[in-house]
Coordinates of C-alpha atoms in Angstrom, one line a residue:
M1 CA 33.2 0.1 21.1
G2 CA 35.6 -2.7 20.4
H3 CA 36.3 -4.6 16.6
A4 CA 33.3 -4.4 13.7
D5 CA 31.9 -7.2 12.5
Q6 CA 31.6 -6.3 8.7
I7 CA 33.5 -3.0 7.7
Y8 CA 32.8 -1.1 4.0
Q9 CA 34.8 1.5 2.8
G10 CA 35.6 3.6 -0.1
G11 CA 31.9 4.6 -1.3
N12 CA 29.8 7.1 -1.5
I13 CA 26.8 6.9 1.2
L14 CA 24.4 8.9 1.2
T15 CA 23.0 8.7 4.7
M16 CA 19.8 10.8 5.3
D17 CA 21.2 11.9 8.3
A18 CA 21.2 15.8 8.6
N19 CA 23.7 15.8 11.1
M20 CA 26.3 14.3 8.4
L21 CA 24.4 14.1 5.2
N22 CA 27.1 11.7 3.3
A23 CA 30.3 8.9 4.6
E24 CA 32.8 6.5 2.9
A25 CA 33.0 3.9 5.2
I26 CA 30.6 2.4 7.1
A27 CA 30.7 -0.1 10.4
I28 CA 28.8 -2.6 11.5
K29 CA 29.2 -5.4 14.6
D30 CA 26.3 -7.9 15.5
G31 CA 23.8 -6.4 13.1
R32 CA 23.9 -2.2 13.8
I33 CA 26.4 0.4 12.5
L34 CA 29.4 1.2 14.4
A35 CA 30.2 4.1 13.7
I36 CA 30.4 5.7 9.8
G37 CA 32.5 8.3 8.1
S38 CA 36.1 8.2 6.6
D39 CA 37.3 4.8 5.3
Q40 CA 40.2 6.9 7.7
E41 CA 38.3 6.5 10.7
V42 CA 36.4 3.6 10.3
L43 CA 38.1 1.3 9.1
N44 CA 40.4 2.3 13.0
L45 CA 37.2 -0.1 14.2
A46 CA 38.7 -3.4 11.7
G47 CA 40.4 -6.0 13.8
P48 CA 41.6 -9.7 12.9
C49 CA 38.1 -10.8 12.5
T50 CA 37.0 -8.6 10.6
K51 CA 35.4 -8.7 7.3
T52 CA 35.9 -6.3 4.7
T53 CA 34.4 -5.0 1.3
N54 CA 35.3 -2.3 -1.0
L55 CA 32.7 -0.4 -2.5
Y56 CA 35.0 1.2 -5.4
G57 CA 32.6 4.2 -5.2
R58 CA 29.4 2.4 -5.6
F59 CA 26.3 4.7 -4.5
V60 CA 24.9 3.7 -0.7
M61 CA 22.0 4.9 0.9
P62 CA 19.0 3.8 3.4
G63 CA 16.2 0.4 2.9
L64 CA 14.0 2.5 1.4
V65 CA 10.5 1.9 4.2
E66 CA 6.8 1.1 1.7
S67 CA 3.8 2.6 4.2
H68 CA 1.4 1.0 2.2
T69 CA 1.5 -2.9 0.6
H70 CA -0.9 -5.9 0.8
A71 CA 2.4 -8.5 1.0
L72 CA 0.8 -12.1 1.2
W73 CA -2.1 -10.2 -0.6
G74 CA -0.1 -8.9 -3.5
A75 CA 2.5 -12.5 -3.1
C76 CA -0.6 -15.0 -3.1
R77 CA -1.8 -13.0 -6.0
D78 CA 1.5 -13.4 -7.8
L79 CA 2.1 -16.7 -7.4
F80 CA -1.4 -18.7 -7.6
D81 CA -4.4 -16.3 -8.9
V82 CA -5.3 -16.0 -12.3
Y83 CA -3.8 -12.3 -13.5
V84 CA -4.2 -11.0 -16.5
G85 CA -2.0 -7.7 -15.7
Y86 CA -3.3 -4.3 -15.9
N87 CA -3.2 -3.9 -19.7
A88 CA -4.9 -6.4 -20.9
T89 CA -7.9 -6.8 -23.1
F90 CA -11.2 -8.5 -22.0
K91 CA -10.8 -11.1 -24.3
M92 CA -7.3 -12.5 -22.5
L93 CA -8.9 -11.6 -19.6
I94 CA -11.6 -13.7 -19.7
D95 CA -9.6 -16.5 -21.2
A96 CA -7.7 -16.4 -18.7
V97 CA -10.2 -17.5 -16.7
R98 CA -11.7 -20.4 -19.1
T99 CA -7.9 -21.8 -19.2
R100 CA -7.8 -21.7 -15.6
A101 CA -11.4 -23.6 -15.9
K102 CA -10.2 -26.9 -17.4
Q103 CA -7.3 -27.0 -14.9
L104 CA -9.5 -27.2 -11.8
A105 CA -11.9 -29.6 -9.9
P106 CA -16.3 -28.7 -10.4
G107 CA -16.5 -26.6 -6.9
D108 CA -11.9 -25.4 -6.6
F109 CA -12.1 -21.2 -6.7
I110 CA -11.6 -19.4 -9.2
Y111 CA -9.5 -16.3 -8.4
G112 CA -8.1 -13.3 -10.3
G113 CA -8.8 -10.5 -12.9
P114 CA -8.0 -7.4 -12.9
W115 CA -10.9 -5.3 -15.3
R116 CA -10.9 -2.1 -15.6
L117 CA -14.2 0.5 -15.7
D118 CA -13.5 0.3 -19.9
M119 CA -14.6 -3.2 -19.7
R120 CA -17.6 -3.2 -18.2
G121 CA -19.5 -2.6 -21.8
A122 CA -19.3 -6.3 -22.2
M123 CA -20.2 -7.7 -19.8
G124 CA -23.5 -6.3 -21.0
N125 CA -26.5 -5.9 -18.6
D126 CA -26.2 -9.1 -16.6
P127 CA -21.9 -9.8 -16.2
K128 CA -22.9 -13.1 -13.7
A129 CA -23.9 -14.6 -17.0
V130 CA -20.6 -14.4 -19.0
L131 CA -18.8 -15.6 -16.6
D132 CA -21.0 -18.7 -15.9
N133 CA -21.1 -19.7 -19.6
I134 CA -16.9 -20.3 -18.2
S135 CA -18.7 -22.1 -16.3
T136 CA -20.6 -23.0 -12.9
T137 CA -19.9 -25.1 -10.7
H138 CA -16.7 -22.7 -10.3
P139 CA -16.7 -19.8 -8.0
I140 CA -15.5 -16.9 -10.2
I141 CA -14.4 -14.4 -8.7
L142 CA -12.3 -10.4 -9.9
A143 CA -11.3 -8.5 -8.4
D144 CA -11.2 -4.8 -10.5
T145 CA -7.9 -2.9 -10.8
S146 CA -9.0 -0.3 -7.7
Q147 CA -9.9 -3.8 -5.7
H148 CA -12.9 -2.9 -3.9
I149 CA -15.1 -4.2 -6.8
I150 CA -15.8 -7.4 -7.2
W151 CA -17.1 -9.6 -10.6
C152 CA -18.6 -12.6 -9.5
N153 CA -20.6 -15.9 -11.4
S154 CA -24.1 -16.9 -10.1
K155 CA -21.7 -19.8 -7.8
A156 CA -20.1 -17.6 -6.3
L157 CA -23.0 -15.3 -5.5
D158 CA -25.2 -18.4 -3.9
A159 CA -22.2 -19.4 -2.2
A160 CA -22.7 -15.7 -0.4
G161 CA -26.2 -15.8 0.3
L162 CA -26.6 -13.0 -2.4
V163 CA -29.6 -14.4 -3.6
P164 CA -32.9 -13.0 -6.0
G165 CA -34.3 -10.6 -3.0
V166 CA -31.0 -10.3 -0.8
A167 CA -31.4 -7.0 0.7
D168 CA -28.8 -3.9 -0.1
I169 CA -25.8 -3.7 2.2
P170 CA -25.3 -1.0 3.9
G171 CA -21.8 1.1 2.5
G172 CA -21.3 -1.1 -0.2
V173 CA -23.4 -1.5 -3.9
I174 CA -25.1 -4.3 -5.4
E175 CA -26.1 -4.0 -8.8
R176 CA -29.3 -6.1 -10.2
T177 CA -30.2 -6.9 -13.4
S178 CA -34.3 -5.4 -14.4
N179 CA -35.8 -8.2 -12.3
G180 CA -34.4 -6.9 -8.9
A181 CA -31.8 -10.3 -8.8
P182 CA -28.0 -9.1 -8.5
N183 CA -26.0 -9.0 -11.7
G184 CA -23.1 -10.0 -10.0
I185 CA -21.0 -6.6 -9.8
L186 CA -20.7 -6.3 -6.2
A187 CA -18.4 -2.8 -4.4
E188 CA -17.4 -2.0 -0.6
S189 CA -19.5 -4.0 1.6
A190 CA -21.5 -5.2 -1.6
G191 CA -18.5 -7.7 -2.0
A192 CA -17.9 -8.6 2.2
P193 CA -20.1 -11.6 1.6
V194 CA -17.7 -12.9 -1.7
R195 CA -14.9 -12.2 0.1
A196 CA -15.7 -14.2 3.3
L197 CA -14.7 -17.0 1.4
M198 CA -11.8 -16.0 -0.7
T199 CA -9.8 -18.4 1.8
R200 CA -5.5 -19.4 1.2
S201 CA -3.7 -22.3 3.1
D202 CA -1.0 -22.5 5.8
S203 CA 0.4 -23.7 3.1
Q204 CA 0.1 -20.3 0.5
L205 CA 0.7 -18.6 2.6
A206 CA 4.0 -19.5 3.9
E207 CA 5.4 -19.5 0.2
A208 CA 3.7 -16.0 -0.2
A209 CA 5.7 -14.8 2.5
R210 CA 9.0 -15.9 1.2
E211 CA 7.7 -14.8 -2.2
F212 CA 7.1 -11.4 -0.9
T213 CA 10.4 -11.2 1.6
R214 CA 12.6 -12.5 -1.6
Y215 CA 10.5 -10.1 -4.1
F216 CA 10.1 -6.5 -1.3
N217 CA 14.5 -7.0 -0.8
S218 CA 15.4 -6.9 -4.0
L219 CA 13.6 -3.8 -5.4
G220 CA 15.7 -2.5 -1.9
I221 CA 12.9 -2.4 0.9
T222 CA 13.5 -2.9 4.2
A223 CA 10.5 -2.7 6.2
F224 CA 6.7 -1.6 5.1
K225 CA 3.0 -1.6 6.3
E226 CA 0.8 -4.2 6.5
P227 CA -2.4 -1.6 6.0
M228 CA -4.4 -4.2 6.4
A229 CA -4.2 -6.8 8.3
Y230 CA -6.7 -9.8 10.0
E231 CA -6.0 -12.9 12.5
Q232 CA -4.9 -14.9 9.1
D233 CA -2.0 -12.5 7.5
L234 CA -1.3 -11.7 11.0
Q235 CA 0.0 -15.6 11.8
A236 CA 1.3 -15.6 8.3
Y237 CA 3.5 -12.9 9.0
L238 CA 4.9 -14.0 12.8
A239 CA 4.9 -17.3 11.4
A240 CA 7.9 -16.3 8.4
D241 CA 9.6 -14.1 11.5
Q242 CA 9.7 -17.4 13.3
R243 CA 11.4 -19.0 10.3
G244 CA 13.7 -16.9 9.8
E245 CA 12.5 -16.8 6.8
L246 CA 11.4 -12.3 6.8
S247 CA 14.7 -10.5 6.6
L248 CA 11.9 -7.0 6.7
H249 CA 10.8 -4.9 9.5
M250 CA 7.1 -4.6 9.2
A251 CA 4.1 -2.7 11.0
A252 CA 0.6 -4.6 10.5
H253 CA -2.9 -2.2 10.1
I254 CA -5.5 -4.6 13.2
V255 CA -8.4 -4.0 11.3
R256 CA -11.2 -2.8 12.9
Q257 CA -13.6 -1.8 10.1
S258 CA -13.2 -2.4 6.3
P259 CA -15.6 -3.4 3.5
M260 CA -13.4 -6.2 3.1
S261 CA -15.8 -7.7 6.2
M262 CA -19.4 -6.9 7.8
E263 CA -19.1 -6.0 11.6
P264 CA -16.3 -4.1 13.2
V265 CA -12.5 -6.1 14.5
P266 CA -14.1 -5.8 18.8
Y267 CA -11.4 -3.8 20.6
E268 CA -10.9 -7.2 23.5
M269 CA -10.2 -8.3 19.7
M270 CA -7.5 -6.5 18.7
D271 CA -6.0 -6.0 21.7
R272 CA -5.5 -9.6 21.5
L273 CA -4.1 -9.8 18.1
R274 CA -1.7 -6.7 19.3
R275 CA -0.4 -8.7 22.0
E276 CA 0.0 -12.3 20.8
Y277 CA 1.1 -11.2 17.1
A278 CA 3.6 -8.9 17.8
S279 CA 7.6 -9.9 17.1
T280 CA 10.8 -8.2 16.9
N281 CA 10.3 -7.5 13.2
I282 CA 6.6 -7.0 13.6
R283 CA 5.0 -4.1 15.2
T284 CA 1.2 -4.7 16.1
N285 CA 0.2 -0.9 18.1
F286 CA -1.9 -0.3 14.6
A287 CA -5.1 -0.1 14.2
K288 CA -7.0 0.2 10.3
L289 CA -10.4 1.9 8.5
F290 CA -11.5 2.6 5.6
L291 CA -13.7 6.2 4.8
D292 CA -15.4 6.5 1.5
G293 CA -14.0 3.9 -1.5
V294 CA -13.5 4.8 -5.2
A295 CA -13.6 6.8 -7.7
P296 CA -15.1 4.9 -10.5
G297 CA -17.2 2.7 -8.8
H298 CA -18.6 5.9 -7.3
T299 CA -17.8 5.4 -3.8
A300 CA -14.9 8.1 -3.3
S301 CA -16.2 11.0 -1.3
F302 CA -16.0 14.0 -2.4
S303 CA -18.1 17.3 -1.2
E304 CA -19.3 17.8 -5.4
P305 CA -20.9 15.8 -8.0
Y306 CA -18.9 12.9 -9.9
L307 CA -20.1 14.2 -13.6
A308 CA -23.5 13.6 -14.6
S309 CA -22.1 11.6 -17.9
S310 CA -21.0 9.4 -15.5
G311 CA -24.6 7.4 -14.9
Y312 CA -23.8 9.9 -11.8
D313 CA -26.9 10.9 -10.7
V314 CA -26.3 14.5 -9.7
D315 CA -28.5 15.6 -7.9
A316 CA -29.1 12.7 -6.4
H317 CA -24.8 13.9 -4.5
D318 CA -24.5 14.0 -0.5
P319 CA -20.3 14.3 -0.2
D320 CA -22.0 11.8 3.5
L321 CA -23.9 9.1 1.4
T322 CA -20.4 7.5 0.1
L323 CA -18.7 7.7 3.8
L324 CA -18.2 4.4 5.2
M325 CA -18.5 5.3 8.2
A326 CA -21.1 8.2 10.0
P327 CA -18.8 11.0 11.2
E328 CA -20.1 10.7 14.9
L329 CA -19.4 7.4 14.5
L330 CA -15.7 8.0 13.4
N331 CA -15.1 10.5 15.9
K332 CA -15.7 8.3 18.8
T333 CA -13.8 5.4 16.5
V334 CA -10.7 7.2 17.0
I335 CA -10.7 8.3 20.1
E336 CA -11.2 5.2 21.4
L337 CA -8.6 3.7 19.8
D338 CA -5.9 6.6 20.2
R339 CA -6.7 6.2 23.9
R340 CA -5.2 2.2 22.9
G341 CA -2.6 3.5 21.8
Y342 CA -3.3 2.8 18.1
V343 CA -1.9 4.6 15.8
T344 CA -4.6 4.9 13.2
K345 CA -5.1 4.7 9.2
M346 CA -7.7 5.7 7.6
H347 CA -8.8 4.8 3.9
A348 CA -9.6 8.5 2.9
V349 CA -9.6 9.8 -1.1
G350 CA -12.0 11.6 -1.9
D351 CA -11.9 15.7 -0.7
N352 CA -15.4 15.3 1.9
A353 CA -13.5 11.7 3.0
I354 CA -10.3 13.4 3.5
R355 CA -11.9 16.3 6.0
K356 CA -13.9 13.6 8.1
G357 CA -10.5 11.7 8.5
L358 CA -8.9 15.3 9.8
D359 CA -12.0 16.3 12.2
A360 CA -11.7 12.7 13.9
I361 CA -8.5 13.2 14.5
E362 CA -8.9 16.2 15.9
A363 CA -11.9 14.8 18.3
A364 CA -9.2 12.8 19.6
R365 CA -6.4 15.2 20.2
N366 CA -9.9 16.5 22.3
A367 CA -10.2 14.0 23.8
N368 CA -7.0 12.7 24.7
G369 CA -4.3 15.2 24.3
T370 CA -1.6 14.6 22.2
S371 CA -0.9 11.4 22.4
G372 CA 2.3 11.3 20.6
L373 CA 0.5 8.4 18.0
R374 CA 1.1 10.7 14.2
H375 CA -2.5 8.3 12.9
E376 CA -2.4 8.5 9.0
I377 CA -4.7 9.3 5.4
A378 CA -3.8 6.8 3.4
H379 CA -3.9 7.5 0.0
S380 CA -4.4 11.5 0.2
A381 CA -5.9 11.6 -3.1
F382 CA -7.7 14.8 -3.1
V383 CA -6.8 16.6 -0.3
S384 CA -9.6 20.9 -0.3
D385 CA -7.6 23.7 -0.1
Q386 CA -8.9 24.6 3.0
D387 CA -7.5 20.5 4.0
L388 CA -4.2 21.7 3.6
G389 CA -3.1 22.9 6.7
R390 CA -4.5 20.3 8.8
F391 CA -2.1 17.9 8.7
N392 CA 0.3 19.9 10.6
Q393 CA -1.7 21.6 12.7
L394 CA -2.4 18.4 14.6
D395 CA 0.0 15.5 13.5
A396 CA -1.0 13.8 11.2
I397 CA 0.1 11.9 7.8
A398 CA -0.2 12.7 4.1
E399 CA 0.6 9.3 2.9
M400 CA 1.4 9.3 -0.8
S401 CA 1.0 7.0 -3.3
P402 CA 2.2 7.7 -6.7
K403 CA 2.5 4.7 -8.7
L404 CA -1.7 5.3 -7.8
W405 CA -2.6 8.4 -9.9
F406 CA 0.7 8.8 -12.8
P407 CA -0.9 8.1 -15.8
N408 CA -1.4 5.0 -16.5
A409 CA -3.9 1.7 -17.3
A410 CA -6.5 3.1 -14.4
T411 CA -6.1 7.0 -16.3
P412 CA -9.6 6.9 -17.9
A413 CA -12.0 5.4 -15.4
Q414 CA -10.6 8.5 -13.4
I415 CA -11.5 10.6 -16.1
T416 CA -14.8 9.7 -17.1
V417 CA -16.1 9.6 -14.0
L418 CA -14.2 12.6 -12.8
G419 CA -12.8 15.3 -16.0
E420 CA -9.7 16.4 -16.1
E421 CA -9.6 19.5 -14.2
R422 CA -10.3 17.4 -11.3
L423 CA -8.2 14.7 -11.6
Q424 CA -5.1 17.7 -12.1
K425 CA -6.7 18.6 -7.7
A426 CA -5.4 14.5 -6.8
H427 CA -2.4 14.0 -5.0
R428 CA -0.4 17.9 -4.4
I429 CA 2.1 17.2 -3.3
G430 CA 3.8 20.2 -3.6
D431 CA 1.1 22.1 -2.4
L432 CA 1.3 19.5 1.3
L433 CA 5.3 19.6 0.4
A434 CA 4.3 23.6 1.0
A435 CA 2.1 23.6 4.1
G436 CA 4.3 21.4 6.1
A437 CA 2.5 18.2 5.9
E438 CA 4.9 15.1 6.7
M439 CA 4.1 12.1 4.2
T440 CA 5.0 8.5 3.4
Y441 CA 5.3 6.6 0.5
A442 CA 2.4 3.7 0.2
S443 CA 2.3 1.3 -4.3
D444 CA -1.4 0.4 -2.1
W445 CA -0.2 -2.8 -4.3
P446 CA -1.5 -5.0 -4.7
A447 CA -4.7 -2.5 -5.1
S448 CA -4.5 -0.9 -8.0
A449 CA -0.8 -1.0 -8.5
P450 CA 0.3 -3.7 -11.0
D451 CA 3.8 -4.0 -8.5
A452 CA 5.7 -2.5 -5.9
N453 CA 8.4 -1.2 -7.5
P454 CA 9.5 2.2 -5.7
W455 CA 11.3 3.9 -8.0
T456 CA 8.4 4.1 -10.4
G457 CA 6.9 5.9 -8.2
L458 CA 9.4 8.2 -7.1
S459 CA 9.6 9.3 -11.1
G460 CA 6.6 10.2 -10.6
M461 CA 6.6 12.0 -7.7
I462 CA 10.3 13.6 -9.1
T463 CA 8.8 14.4 -12.7
R464 CA 4.5 13.0 -12.9
R465 CA 4.7 11.5 -14.7
N466 CA 5.1 7.6 -15.6
C467 CA 8.5 6.1 -16.5
D468 CA 6.7 3.5 -18.9
P469 CA 7.4 4.1 -22.4
D470 CA 3.5 3.0 -22.8
F471 CA 2.1 5.4 -20.5
F472 CA 1.9 9.7 -21.9
G473 CA 0.6 12.5 -20.6
V474 CA 1.1 14.1 -17.3
L475 CA -0.8 14.4 -14.2
A476 CA -0.6 18.7 -12.4
E477 CA 3.0 18.8 -13.4
N478 CA 2.8 21.8 -10.7
Q479 CA 2.9 19.7 -7.5
A480 CA 6.5 17.9 -8.9
I481 CA 8.6 17.8 -6.1
S482 CA 12.9 17.3 -6.3
L483 CA 14.4 14.3 -5.5
E484 CA 16.4 16.0 -2.0
E485 CA 12.3 16.8 -1.4
A486 CA 10.6 13.3 -2.3
L487 CA 13.3 11.0 -0.2
P488 CA 12.4 10.9 3.1
L489 CA 9.0 10.5 2.4
F490 CA 10.3 6.5 1.5
T491 CA 13.2 6.6 4.4
T492 CA 13.6 9.3 7.8
N493 CA 9.3 10.0 7.2
G494 CA 8.8 6.1 6.4
A495 CA 10.4 4.9 9.6
R496 CA 8.7 8.0 11.5
S497 CA 5.9 6.3 10.7
L498 CA 7.2 2.6 12.0
G499 CA 7.1 4.2 15.3
M500 CA 11.5 3.2 14.3
E501 CA 12.8 6.6 13.7
N502 CA 15.5 5.5 15.7
E503 CA 16.1 2.8 14.5
T504 CA 16.4 3.0 10.6
G505 CA 15.4 5.4 7.8
S506 CA 19.0 6.3 8.1
L507 CA 22.3 5.8 8.6
S508 CA 24.0 6.8 12.0
A509 CA 25.5 4.8 14.7
G510 CA 23.8 2.6 17.1
K511 CA 20.9 2.3 13.8
W512 CA 20.7 -1.5 12.4
A513 CA 22.0 -1.8 9.3
D514 CA 20.1 -1.1 6.3
F515 CA 21.2 0.4 3.3
I516 CA 21.1 -0.8 -0.2
M517 CA 23.4 -0.2 -3.0
L518 CA 23.5 1.3 -6.3
D519 CA 25.8 1.5 -8.9
E520 CA 25.4 5.0 -9.4
P521 CA 24.1 8.0 -7.7
L522 CA 20.6 8.4 -7.4
A523 CA 21.3 12.7 -7.4
E524 CA 23.2 12.1 -11.3
M525 CA 20.3 10.4 -13.0
D526 CA 17.9 11.5 -14.8
A527 CA 13.9 10.3 -14.3
V528 CA 13.8 8.2 -16.4
E529 CA 17.1 5.8 -15.1
I530 CA 15.8 6.6 -11.3
G531 CA 12.2 4.3 -12.6
N532 CA 14.4 1.6 -14.9
T533 CA 16.8 1.0 -11.3
H534 CA 17.9 -2.1 -10.5
V535 CA 19.3 -1.8 -6.9
Q536 CA 22.7 -4.0 -7.1
Q537 CA 23.1 -5.5 -3.1
T538 CA 20.5 -4.9 0.1
V539 CA 21.6 -5.6 3.3
W540 CA 19.0 -5.6 6.1
K541 CA 20.4 -6.3 9.7
G542 CA 23.7 -6.2 8.4
K543 CA 22.7 -9.8 6.3
V544 CA 22.6 -8.9 2.6
V545 CA 19.2 -10.8 2.0
H546 CA 19.4 -9.8 -2.5
S547 CA 22.4 -9.5 -4.6
F548 CA 21.9 -8.5 -8.0

């Protein structure tokens, strides 16, 4: 076995390994766990060159796995865009955009946000005119809190070819003025021509990679999944890894179909991207599809209609009209992705979209047999009674995003379109657990989530409340789960979704030495304290990558 490079001893270690749940010491060699157990057992592996650290009773647990975060996108938002926060007033947003316009040369793009549904009235009947009053020389593109709806000025619309007389775009909504011209509000696929204009330089992406790595490590995250990767994203991730700056395990879900782009990515191109951008730390056998949108834009696909009071045409309701992929095409696509060896993550918010996603997984199982690929329903926000048990039956993953549903700045918009009663059926994490579903944790930062802090997400899972005192209320308190039930979503389950269950997610001999230190055990904290957790140290592959 040889001597350890490092030994941490005298700790209170939660391993998340059912064979030995608690330990005192951990020995590391070449970045992997050489042994874990009692101080007496592990200290026997010390040699003349071993570095020994006394933990003095500090709490140690595996590093956290975040299963859905747009890391580059979020870091670019914080570094380069107009960002006023999710609680900002309409005036604060407008003032910030005006200030940025004064700082930039004519023709430079202004990206930013977020704006909320409750701001829509302040935009008037021609929202683009509000932004035109700020600048007609800068293309301005502002995203809503969900990132599924964008607000543009005339300069951005013209650059994207969304001029008066433009036809509707399948899978999207172009809001129009009384004379039929685009008014600047674009939902889902309708925003793709504008998004195609939004580019980042290589130097910006390199800076963003350094920033999100620092940020994630400071939160105790040692592995994550990028849920929507295009080639430029993959280039940036691989470049960061090759520079030795990516102190995270990651998987990248390569886009097949998305409202962010006009056409599906050809399978042959996906296969090329998978080959060219894989590395020791980057896994690329993953794909992404979008089945619907988001509730505030009436684009999430529900079996039952939205509230008429929210401006929805109840009489014309057809659940499948809000699907971004027809069921037959969806089934065919998932069958082919499964055949090619891609774990597919499907964005699905409404109960109808979730059902269609599960139907597609079932079609793949029937066509290809048991592939061992555990496909994922991203967000799994509104699962119907009849679909609760299908996750277990189909060996599919229900990804849960508590930061999107506990009471927050976006909650009023959800209530406006769905009502209080239906919102109380959101994210049925307790029911899914009882039905045997395997679940993972996701923040979806920066889409709808102001930050990537996993600890507030954990707190929300076990209380169904927001630990931020600015937001009151509780959402479906009967769906709360215990800390013991929640932790696997952030550790062992997350590692399995990465295909890394034998390498990380728990602390046992042979796995990477990925762990974090806290001042006290989570089990001794209340929910507010958990939400306010500060990670004292993060170790990735045996190397300290964050110290508080």
